[in-house]
Amino acid sequence: MLNYRVENLEALVEELKNNGVTILDAIETYDYGKFVHILDAEGNKIELWEPNDSEYEKLGKELGSETTK
């Protein structure tokens, strides 16, 4: 599965719906960001992620890893 980092996930999902893209689930929100899954034209599952950068950075530090943008 591919994961794409996006901005303004809600607006993007609405635009994708309007263009006939299959949205597999509802947007899920966590401290570190929002996620939703879609299908591309070939039926591949794609994850869209709008990170909460401050929480994501904090989580990375807690886990002892570097985060990148």
Coordinates of C-alpha atoms in Angstrom, one line a residue:
M1 CA 0.0 0.0 0.0
L2 CA 1.2 3.5 -0.8
N3 CA 0.9 6.3 1.8
Y4 CA 0.7 9.9 0.6
R5 CA 1.1 12.9 2.9
V6 CA -1.5 15.5 2.0
E7 CA -2.9 18.9 3.2
N8 CA -6.5 19.5 4.0
L9 CA -7.7 15.9 3.9
E10 CA -11.4 16.8 4.2
A11 CA -11.4 19.0 1.1
L12 CA -9.3 16.5 -0.8
V13 CA -11.7 13.7 0.0
E14 CA -14.7 15.8 -1.2
E15 CA -12.9 16.6 -4.5
L16 CA -12.0 12.9 -5.0
K17 CA -15.6 11.9 -4.4
N18 CA -16.8 14.4 -6.9
N19 CA -14.4 12.9 -9.4
G20 CA -15.6 9.3 -8.9
V21 CA -12.7 8.0 -6.7
T22 CA -13.7 5.2 -4.4
I23 CA -13.3 6.2 -0.8
L24 CA -12.9 3.0 1.3
D25 CA -13.6 4.3 4.8
A26 CA -14.3 7.4 6.9
I27 CA -11.6 9.8 7.8
E28 CA -10.0 8.6 11.1
T29 CA -8.4 11.2 13.4
Y30 CA -5.6 10.5 15.9
D31 CA -3.3 12.8 17.9
Y32 CA -0.6 12.5 15.2
G33 CA -2.9 13.0 12.1
K34 CA -5.9 12.1 10.0
F35 CA -6.1 9.1 7.6
V36 CA -8.4 7.7 4.9
H37 CA -8.0 5.0 2.3
I38 CA -9.0 5.2 -1.4
L39 CA -8.6 3.0 -4.4
D40 CA -6.7 4.1 -7.5
A41 CA -7.9 3.4 -11.1
E42 CA -6.2 0.0 -11.0
G43 CA -7.8 -1.1 -7.7
N44 CA -4.7 -0.4 -5.5
K45 CA -5.3 0.7 -2.0
I46 CA -3.8 4.1 -1.1
E47 CA -3.6 5.7 2.3
L48 CA -3.9 9.5 2.5
W49 CA -2.5 11.1 5.6
E50 CA -2.7 14.6 6.9
P51 CA -0.2 14.7 9.8
N52 CA -0.4 16.8 12.9
D53 CA 3.3 17.7 12.7
S54 CA 3.8 18.7 16.3
E55 CA 2.4 15.5 17.6
Y56 CA 4.1 13.4 15.0
E57 CA 7.5 14.9 15.8
K58 CA 6.8 14.3 19.5
L59 CA 5.9 10.7 18.9
G60 CA 9.1 10.2 16.8
K61 CA 11.2 11.5 19.6
E62 CA 9.5 9.3 22.2
L63 CA 10.2 6.3 19.9
G64 CA 13.8 7.4 19.4
S65 CA 13.5 8.0 15.7
E66 CA 13.9 11.0 13.4
T67 CA 10.9 12.2 11.4
T68 CA 11.2 13.8 8.0
K69 CA 8.9 16.0 6.0

